[in-house]
Each structure stands twice: as C-alpha cells, then as structure tokens.
Tab-separated table of C-alpha atoms in Angstrom:
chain	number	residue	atom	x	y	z
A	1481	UNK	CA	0.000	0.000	0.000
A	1482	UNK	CA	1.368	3.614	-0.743
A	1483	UNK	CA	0.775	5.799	1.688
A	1484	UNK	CA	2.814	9.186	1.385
A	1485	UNK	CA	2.156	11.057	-1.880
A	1486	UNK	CA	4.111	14.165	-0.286
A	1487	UNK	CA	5.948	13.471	-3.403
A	1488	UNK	CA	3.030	14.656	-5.702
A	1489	UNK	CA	-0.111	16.773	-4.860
A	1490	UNK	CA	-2.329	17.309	-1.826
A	1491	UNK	CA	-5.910	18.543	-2.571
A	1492	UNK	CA	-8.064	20.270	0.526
A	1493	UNK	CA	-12.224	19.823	0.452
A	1494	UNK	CA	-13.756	22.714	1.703
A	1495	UNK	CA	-16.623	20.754	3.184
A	1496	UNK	CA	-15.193	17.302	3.289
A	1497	UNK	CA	-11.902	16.326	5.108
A	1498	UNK	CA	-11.041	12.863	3.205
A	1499	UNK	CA	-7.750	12.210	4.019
A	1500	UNK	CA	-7.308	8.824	1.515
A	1501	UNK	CA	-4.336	6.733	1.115
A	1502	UNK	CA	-4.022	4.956	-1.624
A	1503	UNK	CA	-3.624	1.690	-2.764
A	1504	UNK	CA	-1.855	0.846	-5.867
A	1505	UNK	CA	-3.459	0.486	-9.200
A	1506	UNK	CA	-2.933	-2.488	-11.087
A	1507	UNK	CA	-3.656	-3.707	-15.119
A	1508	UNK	CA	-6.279	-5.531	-15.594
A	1509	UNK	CA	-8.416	-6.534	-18.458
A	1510	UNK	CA	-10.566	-8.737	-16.383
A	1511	UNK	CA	-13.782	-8.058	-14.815
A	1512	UNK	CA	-14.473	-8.317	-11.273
A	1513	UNK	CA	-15.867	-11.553	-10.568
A	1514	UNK	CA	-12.919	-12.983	-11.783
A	1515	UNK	CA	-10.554	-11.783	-8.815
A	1516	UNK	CA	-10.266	-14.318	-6.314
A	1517	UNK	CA	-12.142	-14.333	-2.633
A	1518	UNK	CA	-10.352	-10.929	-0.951
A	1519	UNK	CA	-8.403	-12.083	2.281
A	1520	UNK	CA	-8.993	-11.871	5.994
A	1521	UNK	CA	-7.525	-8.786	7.355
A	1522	UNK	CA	-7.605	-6.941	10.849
A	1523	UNK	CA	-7.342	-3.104	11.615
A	1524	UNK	CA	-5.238	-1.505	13.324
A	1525	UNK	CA	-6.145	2.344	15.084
A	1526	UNK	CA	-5.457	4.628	17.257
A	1527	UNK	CA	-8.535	5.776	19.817
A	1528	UNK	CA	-7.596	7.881	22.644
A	1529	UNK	CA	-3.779	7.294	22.341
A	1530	UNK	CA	-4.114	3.745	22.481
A	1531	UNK	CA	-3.204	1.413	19.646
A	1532	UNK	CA	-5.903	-1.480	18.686
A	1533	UNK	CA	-6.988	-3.862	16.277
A	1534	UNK	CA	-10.209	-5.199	15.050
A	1535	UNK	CA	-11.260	-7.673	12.260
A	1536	UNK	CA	-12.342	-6.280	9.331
A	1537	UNK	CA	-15.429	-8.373	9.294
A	1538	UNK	CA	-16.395	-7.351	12.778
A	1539	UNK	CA	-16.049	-8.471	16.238
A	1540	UNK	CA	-14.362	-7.004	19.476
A	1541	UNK	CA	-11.704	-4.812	19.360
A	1542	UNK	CA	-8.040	-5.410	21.289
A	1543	UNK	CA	-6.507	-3.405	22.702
A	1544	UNK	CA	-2.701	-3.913	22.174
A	1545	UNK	CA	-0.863	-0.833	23.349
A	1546	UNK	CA	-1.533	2.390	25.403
A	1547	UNK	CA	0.046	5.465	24.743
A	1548	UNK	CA	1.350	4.397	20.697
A	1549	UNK	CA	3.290	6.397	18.954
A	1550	UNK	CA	4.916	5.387	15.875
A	1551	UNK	CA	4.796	6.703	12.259
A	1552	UNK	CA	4.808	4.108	8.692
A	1553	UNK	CA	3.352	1.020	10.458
A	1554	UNK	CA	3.928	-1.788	8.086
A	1555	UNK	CA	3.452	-5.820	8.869
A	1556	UNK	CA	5.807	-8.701	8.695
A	1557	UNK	CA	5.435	-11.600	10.039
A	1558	UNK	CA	3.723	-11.602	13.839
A	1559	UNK	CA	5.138	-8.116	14.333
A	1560	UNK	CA	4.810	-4.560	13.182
A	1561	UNK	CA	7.795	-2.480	12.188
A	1562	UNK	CA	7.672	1.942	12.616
A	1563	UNK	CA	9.435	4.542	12.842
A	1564	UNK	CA	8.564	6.542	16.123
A	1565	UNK	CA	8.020	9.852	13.918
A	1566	UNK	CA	8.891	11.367	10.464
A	1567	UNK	CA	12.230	12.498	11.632
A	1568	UNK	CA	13.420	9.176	13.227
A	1569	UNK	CA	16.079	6.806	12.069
A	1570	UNK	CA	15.016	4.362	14.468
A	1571	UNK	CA	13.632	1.214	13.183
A	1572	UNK	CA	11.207	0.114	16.067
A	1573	UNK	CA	9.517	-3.604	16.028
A	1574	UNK	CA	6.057	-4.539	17.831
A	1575	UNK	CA	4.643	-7.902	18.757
A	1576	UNK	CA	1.255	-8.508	17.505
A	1577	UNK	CA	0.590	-11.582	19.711
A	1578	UNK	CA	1.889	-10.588	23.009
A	1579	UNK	CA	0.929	-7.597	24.539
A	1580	UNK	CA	3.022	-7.550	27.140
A	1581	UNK	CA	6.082	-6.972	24.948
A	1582	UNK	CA	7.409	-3.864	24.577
A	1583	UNK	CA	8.513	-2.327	21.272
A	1584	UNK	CA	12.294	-3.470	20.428
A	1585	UNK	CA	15.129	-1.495	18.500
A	1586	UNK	CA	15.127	-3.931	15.663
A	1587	UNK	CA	18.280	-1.464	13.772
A	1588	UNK	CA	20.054	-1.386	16.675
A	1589	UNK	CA	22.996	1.124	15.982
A	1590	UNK	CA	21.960	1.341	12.220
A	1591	UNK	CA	20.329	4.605	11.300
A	1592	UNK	CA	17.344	3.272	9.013
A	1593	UNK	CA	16.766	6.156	6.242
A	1594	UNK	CA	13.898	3.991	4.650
A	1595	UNK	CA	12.216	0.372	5.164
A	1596	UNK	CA	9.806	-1.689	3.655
A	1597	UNK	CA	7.945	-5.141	4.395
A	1598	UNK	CA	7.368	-8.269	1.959
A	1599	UNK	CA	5.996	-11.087	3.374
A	1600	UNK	CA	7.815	-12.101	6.209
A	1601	UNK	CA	10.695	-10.161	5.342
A	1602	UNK	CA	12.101	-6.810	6.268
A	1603	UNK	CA	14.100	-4.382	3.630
A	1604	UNK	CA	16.070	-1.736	5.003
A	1605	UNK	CA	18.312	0.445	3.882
A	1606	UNK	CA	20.753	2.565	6.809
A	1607	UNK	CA	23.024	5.653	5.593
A	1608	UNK	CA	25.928	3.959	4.463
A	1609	UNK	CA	24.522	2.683	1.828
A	1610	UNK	CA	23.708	-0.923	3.326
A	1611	UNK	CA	20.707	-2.594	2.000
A	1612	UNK	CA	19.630	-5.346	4.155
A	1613	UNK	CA	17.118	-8.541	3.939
A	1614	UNK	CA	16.181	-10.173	6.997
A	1615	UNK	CA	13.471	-12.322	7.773
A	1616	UNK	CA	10.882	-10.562	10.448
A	1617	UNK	CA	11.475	-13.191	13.144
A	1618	UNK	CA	15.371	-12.082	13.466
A	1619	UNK	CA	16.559	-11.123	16.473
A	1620	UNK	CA	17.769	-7.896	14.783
A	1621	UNK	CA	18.483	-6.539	11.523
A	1622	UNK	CA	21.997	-7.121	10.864
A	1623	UNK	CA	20.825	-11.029	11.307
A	1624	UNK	CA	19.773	-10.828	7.800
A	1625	UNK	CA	21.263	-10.499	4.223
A	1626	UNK	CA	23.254	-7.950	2.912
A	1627	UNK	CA	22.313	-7.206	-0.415
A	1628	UNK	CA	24.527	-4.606	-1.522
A	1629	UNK	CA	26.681	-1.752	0.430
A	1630	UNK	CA	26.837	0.229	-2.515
A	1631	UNK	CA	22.968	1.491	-2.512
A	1632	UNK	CA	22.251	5.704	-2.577
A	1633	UNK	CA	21.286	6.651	0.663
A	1634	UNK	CA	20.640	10.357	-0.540
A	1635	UNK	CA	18.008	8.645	-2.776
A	1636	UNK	CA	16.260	6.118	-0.508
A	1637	UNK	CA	13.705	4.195	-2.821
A	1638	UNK	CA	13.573	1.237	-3.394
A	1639	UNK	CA	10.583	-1.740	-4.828
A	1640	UNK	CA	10.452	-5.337	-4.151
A	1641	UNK	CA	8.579	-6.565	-7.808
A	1642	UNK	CA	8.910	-10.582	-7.593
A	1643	UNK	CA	11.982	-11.916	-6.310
A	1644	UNK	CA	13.931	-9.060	-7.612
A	1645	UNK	CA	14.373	-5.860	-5.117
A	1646	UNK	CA	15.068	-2.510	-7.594
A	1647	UNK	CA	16.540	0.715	-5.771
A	1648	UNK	CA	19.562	3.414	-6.527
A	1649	UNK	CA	23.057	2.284	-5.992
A	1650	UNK	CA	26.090	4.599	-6.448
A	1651	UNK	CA	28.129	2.832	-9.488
A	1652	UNK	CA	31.763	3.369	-9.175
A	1653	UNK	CA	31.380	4.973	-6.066
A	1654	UNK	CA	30.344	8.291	-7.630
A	1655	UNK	CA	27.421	8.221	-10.042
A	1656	UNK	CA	23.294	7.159	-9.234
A	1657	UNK	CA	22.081	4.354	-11.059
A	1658	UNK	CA	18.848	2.552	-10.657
A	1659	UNK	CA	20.161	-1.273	-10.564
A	1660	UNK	CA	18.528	-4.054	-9.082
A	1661	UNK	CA	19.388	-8.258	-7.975
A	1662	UNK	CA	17.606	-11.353	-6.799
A	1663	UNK	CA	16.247	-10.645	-2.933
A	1664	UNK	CA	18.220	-13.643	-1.628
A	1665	UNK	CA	21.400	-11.899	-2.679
A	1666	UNK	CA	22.383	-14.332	-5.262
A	1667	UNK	CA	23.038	-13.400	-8.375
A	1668	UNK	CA	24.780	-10.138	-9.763
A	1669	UNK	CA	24.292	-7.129	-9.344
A	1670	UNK	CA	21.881	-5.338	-12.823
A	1671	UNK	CA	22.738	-1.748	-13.576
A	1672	UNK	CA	19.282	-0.820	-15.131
A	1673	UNK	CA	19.431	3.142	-15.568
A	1674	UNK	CA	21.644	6.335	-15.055
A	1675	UNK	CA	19.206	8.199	-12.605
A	1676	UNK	CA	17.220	7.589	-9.378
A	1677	UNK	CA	13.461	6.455	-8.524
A	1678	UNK	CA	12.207	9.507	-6.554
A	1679	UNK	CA	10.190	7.517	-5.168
A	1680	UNK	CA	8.707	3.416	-5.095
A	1681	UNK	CA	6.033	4.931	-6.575
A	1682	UNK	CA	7.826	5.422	-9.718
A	1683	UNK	CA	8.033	1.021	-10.034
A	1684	UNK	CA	4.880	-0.041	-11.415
A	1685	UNK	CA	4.164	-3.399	-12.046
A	1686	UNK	CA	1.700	-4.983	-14.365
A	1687	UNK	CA	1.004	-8.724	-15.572
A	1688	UNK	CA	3.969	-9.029	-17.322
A	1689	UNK	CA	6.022	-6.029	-17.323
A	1690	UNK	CA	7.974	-4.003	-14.594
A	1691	UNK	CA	7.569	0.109	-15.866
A	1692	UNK	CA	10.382	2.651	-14.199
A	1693	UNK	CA	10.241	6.283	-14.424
A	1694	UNK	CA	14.079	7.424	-13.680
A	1695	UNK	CA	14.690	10.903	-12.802
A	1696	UNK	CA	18.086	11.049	-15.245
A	1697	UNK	CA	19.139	14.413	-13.132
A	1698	UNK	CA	18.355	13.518	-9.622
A	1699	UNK	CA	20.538	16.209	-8.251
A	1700	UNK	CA	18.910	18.841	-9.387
A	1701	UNK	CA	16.495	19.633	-6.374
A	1702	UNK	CA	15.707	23.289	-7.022
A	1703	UNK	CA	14.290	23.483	-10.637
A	1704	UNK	CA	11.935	21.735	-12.672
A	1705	UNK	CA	13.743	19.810	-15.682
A	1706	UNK	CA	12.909	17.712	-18.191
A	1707	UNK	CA	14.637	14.629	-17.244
A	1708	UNK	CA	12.379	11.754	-16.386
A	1709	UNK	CA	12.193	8.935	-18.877
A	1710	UNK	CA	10.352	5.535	-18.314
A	1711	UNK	CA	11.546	2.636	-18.781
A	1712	UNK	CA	10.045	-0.930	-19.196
A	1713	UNK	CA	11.689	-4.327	-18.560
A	1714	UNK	CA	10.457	-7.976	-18.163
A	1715	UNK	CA	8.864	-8.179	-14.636
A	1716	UNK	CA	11.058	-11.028	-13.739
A	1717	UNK	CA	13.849	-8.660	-15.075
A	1718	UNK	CA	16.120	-8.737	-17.800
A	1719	UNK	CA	17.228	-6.022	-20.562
A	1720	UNK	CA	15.580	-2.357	-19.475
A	1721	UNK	CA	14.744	-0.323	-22.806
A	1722	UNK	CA	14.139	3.752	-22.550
A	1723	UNK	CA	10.599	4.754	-23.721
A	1724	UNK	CA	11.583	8.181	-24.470
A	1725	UNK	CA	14.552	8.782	-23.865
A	1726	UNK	CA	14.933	11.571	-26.777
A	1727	UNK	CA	11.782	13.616	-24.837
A	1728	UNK	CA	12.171	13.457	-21.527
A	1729	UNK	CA	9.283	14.355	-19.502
A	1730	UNK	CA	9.793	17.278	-16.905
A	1731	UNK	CA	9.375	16.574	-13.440
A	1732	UNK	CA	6.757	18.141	-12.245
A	1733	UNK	CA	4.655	16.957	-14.576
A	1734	UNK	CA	5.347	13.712	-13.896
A	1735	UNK	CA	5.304	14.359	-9.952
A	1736	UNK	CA	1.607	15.785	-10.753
A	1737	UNK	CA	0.571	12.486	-12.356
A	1738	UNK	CA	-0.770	8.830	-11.735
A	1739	UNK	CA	-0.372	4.993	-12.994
A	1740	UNK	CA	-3.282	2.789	-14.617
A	1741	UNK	CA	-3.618	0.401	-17.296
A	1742	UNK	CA	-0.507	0.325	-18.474
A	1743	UNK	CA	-0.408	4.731	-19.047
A	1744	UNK	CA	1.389	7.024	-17.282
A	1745	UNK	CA	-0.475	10.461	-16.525
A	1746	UNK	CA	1.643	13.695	-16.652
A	1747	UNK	CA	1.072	17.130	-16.928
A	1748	UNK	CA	2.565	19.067	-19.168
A	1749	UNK	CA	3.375	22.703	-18.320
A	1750	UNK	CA	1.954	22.071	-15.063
A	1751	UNK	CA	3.448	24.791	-11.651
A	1752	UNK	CA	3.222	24.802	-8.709
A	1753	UNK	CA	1.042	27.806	-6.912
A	1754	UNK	CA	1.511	30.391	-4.506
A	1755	UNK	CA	0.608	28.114	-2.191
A	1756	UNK	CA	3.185	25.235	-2.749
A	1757	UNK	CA	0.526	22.662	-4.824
A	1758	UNK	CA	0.574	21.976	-8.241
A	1759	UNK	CA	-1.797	24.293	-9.999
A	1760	UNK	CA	-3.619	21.763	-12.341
A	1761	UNK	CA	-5.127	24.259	-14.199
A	1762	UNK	CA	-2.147	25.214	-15.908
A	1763	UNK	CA	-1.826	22.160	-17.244
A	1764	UNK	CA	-2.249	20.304	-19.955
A	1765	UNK	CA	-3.133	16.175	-19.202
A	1766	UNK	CA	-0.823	13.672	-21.391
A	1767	UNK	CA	-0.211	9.571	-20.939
A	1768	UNK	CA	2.499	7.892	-21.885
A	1769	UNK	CA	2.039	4.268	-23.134
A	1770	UNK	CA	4.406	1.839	-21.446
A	1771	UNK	CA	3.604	-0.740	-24.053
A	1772	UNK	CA	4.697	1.501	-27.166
A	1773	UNK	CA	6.518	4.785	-25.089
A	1774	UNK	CA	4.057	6.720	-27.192
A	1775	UNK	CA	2.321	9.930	-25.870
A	1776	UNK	CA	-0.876	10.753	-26.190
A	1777	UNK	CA	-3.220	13.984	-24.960
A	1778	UNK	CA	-5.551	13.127	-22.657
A	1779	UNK	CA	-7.765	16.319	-22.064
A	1780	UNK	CA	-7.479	19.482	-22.602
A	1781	UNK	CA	-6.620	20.595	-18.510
A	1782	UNK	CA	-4.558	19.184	-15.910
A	1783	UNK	CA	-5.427	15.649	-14.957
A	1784	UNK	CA	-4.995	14.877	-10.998
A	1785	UNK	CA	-5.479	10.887	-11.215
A	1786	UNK	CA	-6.238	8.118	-13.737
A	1787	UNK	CA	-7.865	4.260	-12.432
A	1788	UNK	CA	-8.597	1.310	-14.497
A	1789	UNK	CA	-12.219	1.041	-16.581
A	1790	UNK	CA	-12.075	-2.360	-18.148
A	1791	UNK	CA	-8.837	-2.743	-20.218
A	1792	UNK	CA	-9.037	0.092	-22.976
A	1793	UNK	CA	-10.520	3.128	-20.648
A	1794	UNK	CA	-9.235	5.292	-18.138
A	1795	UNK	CA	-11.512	7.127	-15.735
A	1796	UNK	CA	-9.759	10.614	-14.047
A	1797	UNK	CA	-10.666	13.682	-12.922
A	1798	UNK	CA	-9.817	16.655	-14.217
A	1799	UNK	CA	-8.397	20.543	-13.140
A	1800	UNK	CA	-12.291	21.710	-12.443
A	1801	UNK	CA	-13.074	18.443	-10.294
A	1802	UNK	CA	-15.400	17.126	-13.011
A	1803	UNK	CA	-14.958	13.321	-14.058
A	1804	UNK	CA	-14.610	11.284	-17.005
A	1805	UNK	CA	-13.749	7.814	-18.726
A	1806	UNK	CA	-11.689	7.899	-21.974
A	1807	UNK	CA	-11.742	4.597	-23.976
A	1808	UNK	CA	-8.014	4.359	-25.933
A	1809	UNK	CA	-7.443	2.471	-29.025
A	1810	UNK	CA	-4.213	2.608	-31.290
A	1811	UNK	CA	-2.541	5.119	-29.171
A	1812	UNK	CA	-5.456	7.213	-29.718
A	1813	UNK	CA	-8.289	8.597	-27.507
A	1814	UNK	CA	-11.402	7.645	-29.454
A	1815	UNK	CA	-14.030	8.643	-27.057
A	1816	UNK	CA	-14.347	10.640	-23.965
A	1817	UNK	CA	-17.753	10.143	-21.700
A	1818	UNK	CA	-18.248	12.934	-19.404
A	1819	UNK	CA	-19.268	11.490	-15.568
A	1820	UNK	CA	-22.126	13.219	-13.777
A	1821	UNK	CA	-20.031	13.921	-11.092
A	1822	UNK	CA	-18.271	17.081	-10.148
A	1823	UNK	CA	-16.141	18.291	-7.064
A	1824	UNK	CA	-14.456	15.131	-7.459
A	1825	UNK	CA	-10.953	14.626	-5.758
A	1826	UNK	CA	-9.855	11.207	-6.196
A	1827	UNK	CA	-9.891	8.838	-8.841
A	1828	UNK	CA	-9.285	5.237	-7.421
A	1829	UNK	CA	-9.455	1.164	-8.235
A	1830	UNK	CA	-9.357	-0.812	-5.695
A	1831	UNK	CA	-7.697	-4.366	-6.760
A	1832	UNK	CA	-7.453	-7.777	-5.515
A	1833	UNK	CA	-4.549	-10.102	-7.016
A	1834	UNK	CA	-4.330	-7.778	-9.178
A	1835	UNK	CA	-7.517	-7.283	-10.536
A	1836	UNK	CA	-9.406	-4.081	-10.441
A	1837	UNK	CA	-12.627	-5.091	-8.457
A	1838	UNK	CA	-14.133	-1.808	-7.647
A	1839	UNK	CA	-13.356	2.107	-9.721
A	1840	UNK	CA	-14.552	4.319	-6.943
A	1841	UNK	CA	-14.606	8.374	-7.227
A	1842	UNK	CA	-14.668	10.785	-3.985
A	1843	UNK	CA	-16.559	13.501	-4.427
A	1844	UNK	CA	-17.206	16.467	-1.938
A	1845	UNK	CA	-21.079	14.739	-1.693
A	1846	UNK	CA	-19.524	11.188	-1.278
A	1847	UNK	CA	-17.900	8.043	-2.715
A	1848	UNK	CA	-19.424	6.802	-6.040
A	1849	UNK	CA	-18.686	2.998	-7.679
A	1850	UNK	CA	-18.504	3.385	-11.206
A	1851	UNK	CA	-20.127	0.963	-13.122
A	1852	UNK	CA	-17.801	-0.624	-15.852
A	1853	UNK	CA	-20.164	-1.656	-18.616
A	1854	UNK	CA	-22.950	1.189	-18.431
A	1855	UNK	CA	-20.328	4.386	-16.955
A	1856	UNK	CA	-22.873	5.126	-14.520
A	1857	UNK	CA	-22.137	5.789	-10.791
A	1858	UNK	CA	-24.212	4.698	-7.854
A	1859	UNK	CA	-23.512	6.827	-4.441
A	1860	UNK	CA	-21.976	4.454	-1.802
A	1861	UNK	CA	-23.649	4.345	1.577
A	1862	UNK	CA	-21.773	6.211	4.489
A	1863	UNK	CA	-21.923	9.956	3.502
A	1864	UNK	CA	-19.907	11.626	6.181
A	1865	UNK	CA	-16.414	10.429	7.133
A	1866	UNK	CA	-13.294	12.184	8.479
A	1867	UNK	CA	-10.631	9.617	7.209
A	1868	UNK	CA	-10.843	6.348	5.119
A	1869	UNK	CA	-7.842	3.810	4.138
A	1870	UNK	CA	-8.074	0.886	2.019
A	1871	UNK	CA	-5.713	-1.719	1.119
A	1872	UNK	CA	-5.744	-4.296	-1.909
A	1873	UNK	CA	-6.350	-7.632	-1.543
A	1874	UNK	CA	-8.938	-6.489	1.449
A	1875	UNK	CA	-12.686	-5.892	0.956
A	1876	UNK	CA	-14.662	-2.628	1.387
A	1877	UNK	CA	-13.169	0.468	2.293
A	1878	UNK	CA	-12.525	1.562	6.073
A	1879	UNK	CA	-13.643	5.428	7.378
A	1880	UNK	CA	-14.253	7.161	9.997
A	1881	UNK	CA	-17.893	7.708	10.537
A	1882	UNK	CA	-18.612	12.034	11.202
A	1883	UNK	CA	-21.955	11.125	11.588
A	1884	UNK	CA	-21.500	8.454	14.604
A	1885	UNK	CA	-19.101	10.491	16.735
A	1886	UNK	CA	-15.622	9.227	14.577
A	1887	UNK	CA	-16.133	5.420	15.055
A	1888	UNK	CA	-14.559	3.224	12.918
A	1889	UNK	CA	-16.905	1.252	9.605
A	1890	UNK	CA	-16.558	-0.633	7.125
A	1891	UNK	CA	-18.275	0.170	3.574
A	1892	UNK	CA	-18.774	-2.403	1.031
A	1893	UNK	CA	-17.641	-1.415	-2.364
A	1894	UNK	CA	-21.058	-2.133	-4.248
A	1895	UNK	CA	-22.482	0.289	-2.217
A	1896	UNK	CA	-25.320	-1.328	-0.409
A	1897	UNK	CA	-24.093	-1.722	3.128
A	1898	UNK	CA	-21.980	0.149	5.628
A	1899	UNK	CA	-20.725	-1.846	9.099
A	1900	UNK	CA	-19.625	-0.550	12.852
A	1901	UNK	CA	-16.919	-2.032	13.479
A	1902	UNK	CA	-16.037	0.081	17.090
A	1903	UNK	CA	-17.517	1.437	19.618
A	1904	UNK	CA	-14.696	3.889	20.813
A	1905	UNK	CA	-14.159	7.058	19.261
A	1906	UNK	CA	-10.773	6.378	16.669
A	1907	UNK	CA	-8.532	9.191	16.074
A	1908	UNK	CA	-6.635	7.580	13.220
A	1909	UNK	CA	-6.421	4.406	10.849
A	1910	UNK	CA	-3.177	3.204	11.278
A	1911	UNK	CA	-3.046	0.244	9.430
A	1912	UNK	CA	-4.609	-2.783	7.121
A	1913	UNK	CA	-2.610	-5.865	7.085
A	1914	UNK	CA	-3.842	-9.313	5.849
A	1915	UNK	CA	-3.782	-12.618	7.969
C-alpha cells in the first residue's frame, strides 16, 4: 500500500476532510468476478492514544498498546515495524501476539533512512549505503542479508517486484544508477538506468512487465527539468529499454501524475502555486504508453489521477473536479464520456490479485462505484467520514464515521451496506494488514 504522496499533490475539500491513502493500481483486463475471494484482514487504530486492532469483518476490538506512537506502520510476520516519527532513524519492532512486549530497537545502531515489508521479510536500507534482507522473526536486523553496500542513501527508494528488489546504488562509487538483484542476494548485481526512482512509486508493475520512471538528473532539487524517462523491462527482469529517452518528460509533470492500465499520466506545463501545490489548471493532461513509449493527450486541462475502466478506458478527474472515462485504441483517444459527477478529488481502483474489483470516485457529496459496462455511478452508503484507508487484496473500504461520533466502519464497495466495526471514538487508521 502507498501511503505518502508528499511526493506529488495534496488537494483540501472545503466541506469534506477525506484524508485517503491509496492503494496501488494495477492492469487488468478482467472483470471483477474474476478476482479471487479478498483475504482476511484486521485493523489496526489509534482511539484515545491507544493502539488497537479489530477484524475487518467485525467483532471485538483489542486493545494492544496504550500510549502508541509510531509513524509508517507496516506488517511482517507476527510483528509490526515503525518509525517513532517522520524524523526518526530508528527502526522500532512490535509484537502482535503478546501484549506484554514492549517495542524493540530492531536497527540497533543502524540509522534506518527507509524500510519496507514483503511477506515475512524486512528491507532496510541505513546511511551507508547498506541494504539489508532479513526475515521478520530475526533477532535484529543485521541477522539478515546484505544485499549490496553500494545502494544511494541520498536517494532512498527502493521496490520489491517478484523476487527481484530494484533501488539506486552509487556505481563506481560516484554516479546514481537505478540497478537491481535477486532478494536472496544471489546473483549479480543489474545496472538498469543512469538516474534515481524519486520515489517506489515510480516502479509499477503490471502482468507481465515491470515500468520505471528514472529521474536522469536527480541532483537537481531546485528546478523543474525535463529529465524523467520511463523505462520498461520484463517483470522477472532482464534487458531495461528507454521509452523516451529523446523527450524526456519534466518533473513536475510527472510528480503531478498517476499509474493505470498500463499509461502514465503527466502534466505538461503544469506549476506549482503560490501556495506550494501543483496548480492543475495550468496544465495540460498527457499519458504515456508503457507498451509503445508513445504519448498521447488526454484532455485538454490538468489531470490529478487516472484508475482502471475495463482494459481500454481510463476514468480521471480533471483541473475543475469534473470526471470522465476515456476509452483508448491505437494510441489514440477515441471517445471521452463525461461522468455526472463534479467536485471530485480522487480517482481510485481498488484491486485484488491484481484485478481491479471496484473504480470508486470521492466527491465532496460522497464516494461513487462506477459501473464498468454502463459508466454510470451509484452513491456508496456512508456519507460523512473524516478519514478512510483501504488496502488491496482487502474488501470494502474503512472510514471514519462524522456522523456516529468518529467510530470506525466498514463500507462495502457495491455500495449497499456500511458496518460498525467500534464502539470507541478512533482518532486515526493506522493500518490494514492481511492474515
């Protein structure tokens, strides 16, 4: 699940306070009844300082921890691994089955500048450059593999895609490369591209292809240049080939934009405002295709975010907060619907193995589930929330109820039912992890 888009752009309801975080989008020409039963999952919040988790299906609430504090919660194994805040390089571990324990330094004297869970595995990477693998039941970090000592620790990224990990490595001691090797360690070392992921966002993974967009001038911090170029590779990996690398696309257009089916959504001639966002109405919405590197105009203003409609159409929202599906064929847009939806902020799918089983838009008056077939939208039950998460691979979506005092529900993502899931107040949704 991603869940900072610092990176990219921040959009403020006037009379709606969704704070989402977003799952990742995934390719898919499949309809919905073919994904596979979602899993079991439990949630984990914060009510009253106190750190809890309930199943997502209902049932009483445990309490596992008063007074919690702790930043990027992320499962592996029986534990959870944090940071205690944004500023820490202290990579803190939790049991989930015995609540007596108390939270262990699992980097001991490593400063941890960014981590990530798989599985049962830990990646971490400290700021010498050490990227580690360790399995989550280790006593500590250093217990586990070392998969390089050469990795960028000015440019943190990294993405586990398969068995292959892919993150920036200083080659020759000097210059940033995106490179990548087996998780295990075995195997050599692949130099992919001269550059840097910005962020793990920037590795997108589809059925069979693994699509990076490399920031070729990662240094430069202060301007916007036109440097980022995508790449696509076999998702097992193998031989990387540059999509454009004779027009690179400037960087905050691509900061600006959004994954689905295969595209990339940028913005071109998009700036930033006087207040620090991206000004989307300056800018013009463009895809790139990671199949043919091709770009094609989308609409005619900024586009904030793309999801999924079948395996030809893209639904997004546009500059104005009004909504639409485009249906591409032949590197061409052939038709554009317009949604009867405005004040729309989000554009998601929610996916399960990697099929899109829900296309749901957040409005200001609510969420909507787009139907596929007939491009209609049918209002979701649960008007008023203050926060909701959702993860894939996990039915419904998770918010805090406005209307009930800020407890915690679950809504299904046809629309037709909403479930309490707490009685207590919850401050915050810290966390969706599957059984």
């Amino acid at each position: 699940m991603t869940t900072r888009w610092n990176w990219t752009k921040k959009l403020t309801f006037s009379t709606l306070a969704a704070v989402l975080i977003a799952a990742g989008t995934a390719f898919s020409g499949a309809p919905a009844a073919e994904a596979a039963a979602a899993q079991k999952a439990e949630v984990y919040y914060v009510s009253d300082g106190d750190l809890y988790r309930v199943n997502t299906e209902g049932g009483a609430s445990e309490r596992l921890r008063q007074n919690f504090d702790g930043t990027e919660l992320k499962p592996a194994g029986g534990y959870m691994y944090y940071m205690y805040d944004d500023n820490s390089t202290t990579l803190l571990r939790l049991s989930l089955s015995d609540s007596g324990a108390k939270a262990a330094d699992f980097g001991k004297s490593k400063r941890i500048v960014h981590f990530d869970t798989k599985g049962s595995t830990v990646y971490a990477l400290d700021d010498s450059g050490v990227l580690y693998a360790t399995s989550a039941d280790a006593a500590q970090l250093t217990d586990g593999i070392k998969l390089t000592n050469m990795a960028d620790p000015d440019f943190p990224a990294f993405k586990v895609v398969g068995d292959r990990i892919y993150f920036n490595a200083l080659k020759d001691g000097r210059a940033t490369w995106v490179a990548s090797r087996k998780v295990d360690g075995s195997g050599s070392l692949q130099w992919i591209a001269k550059g840097s992921l910005d962020d793990a966002y920037f590795a997108h993974a589809d059925r069979n292809r693994l699509y990076l967009m490399v920031n070729t001038n990662p240094q430069e911090r202060q301007y916007s240049t036109s440097s980022m170029v995508m790449y696509s590779l076999p998702k097992a990996g193998g031989a990387a080939k540059a999509l454009n690398a004779k027009a690179p696309i400037d960087v905050n257009a691509v900061n600006s934009g959004s994954w689905a089916n295969g595209y990339f959504v940028f913005n071109k001639g998009i700036r930033l405002g006087a207040d620090g966002e991206f000004d989307y109405s300056k800018g013009v919405g463009y895809v790139i295709d990671g199949a043919t590197g091709k770009t094609i105009k989308l609409h005619t203003t900024g586009v904030h975010e793309i999801a999924n409609v079948g395996s030809s159409s893209l639904a997004f929202n546009d500059a104005g907060g009004r909504s639409y599906v485009a249906t591409l064929v032949n590197g061409k847009v052939t038709k554009t619907k317009k949604l009867s939806l405005g004040n729309v902020g989000y554009v998601r799918n929610l996916t399960n193995q990697g099929v899109v089983r829900s296309t749901v838009l957040f409005a200001e008056s609510g969420a909507y589930v787009l139907d596929p077939a007939k491009l209609t939208l049918k209002k979701m039950v649960g008007l008023e929330w203050d926060m909701c998460q959702y993860e894939d691979d996990v039915a419904g979506i998770f918010y805090l109820n406005a209307a009930d005092g800020g407890r915690l529900y679950r809504m299904n993502e046809d629309g037709t039912k909403s479930v309490k899931l707490t009685d207590e107040k919850v401050s915050n949704i810290v966390l969706i992890a599957k059984k």
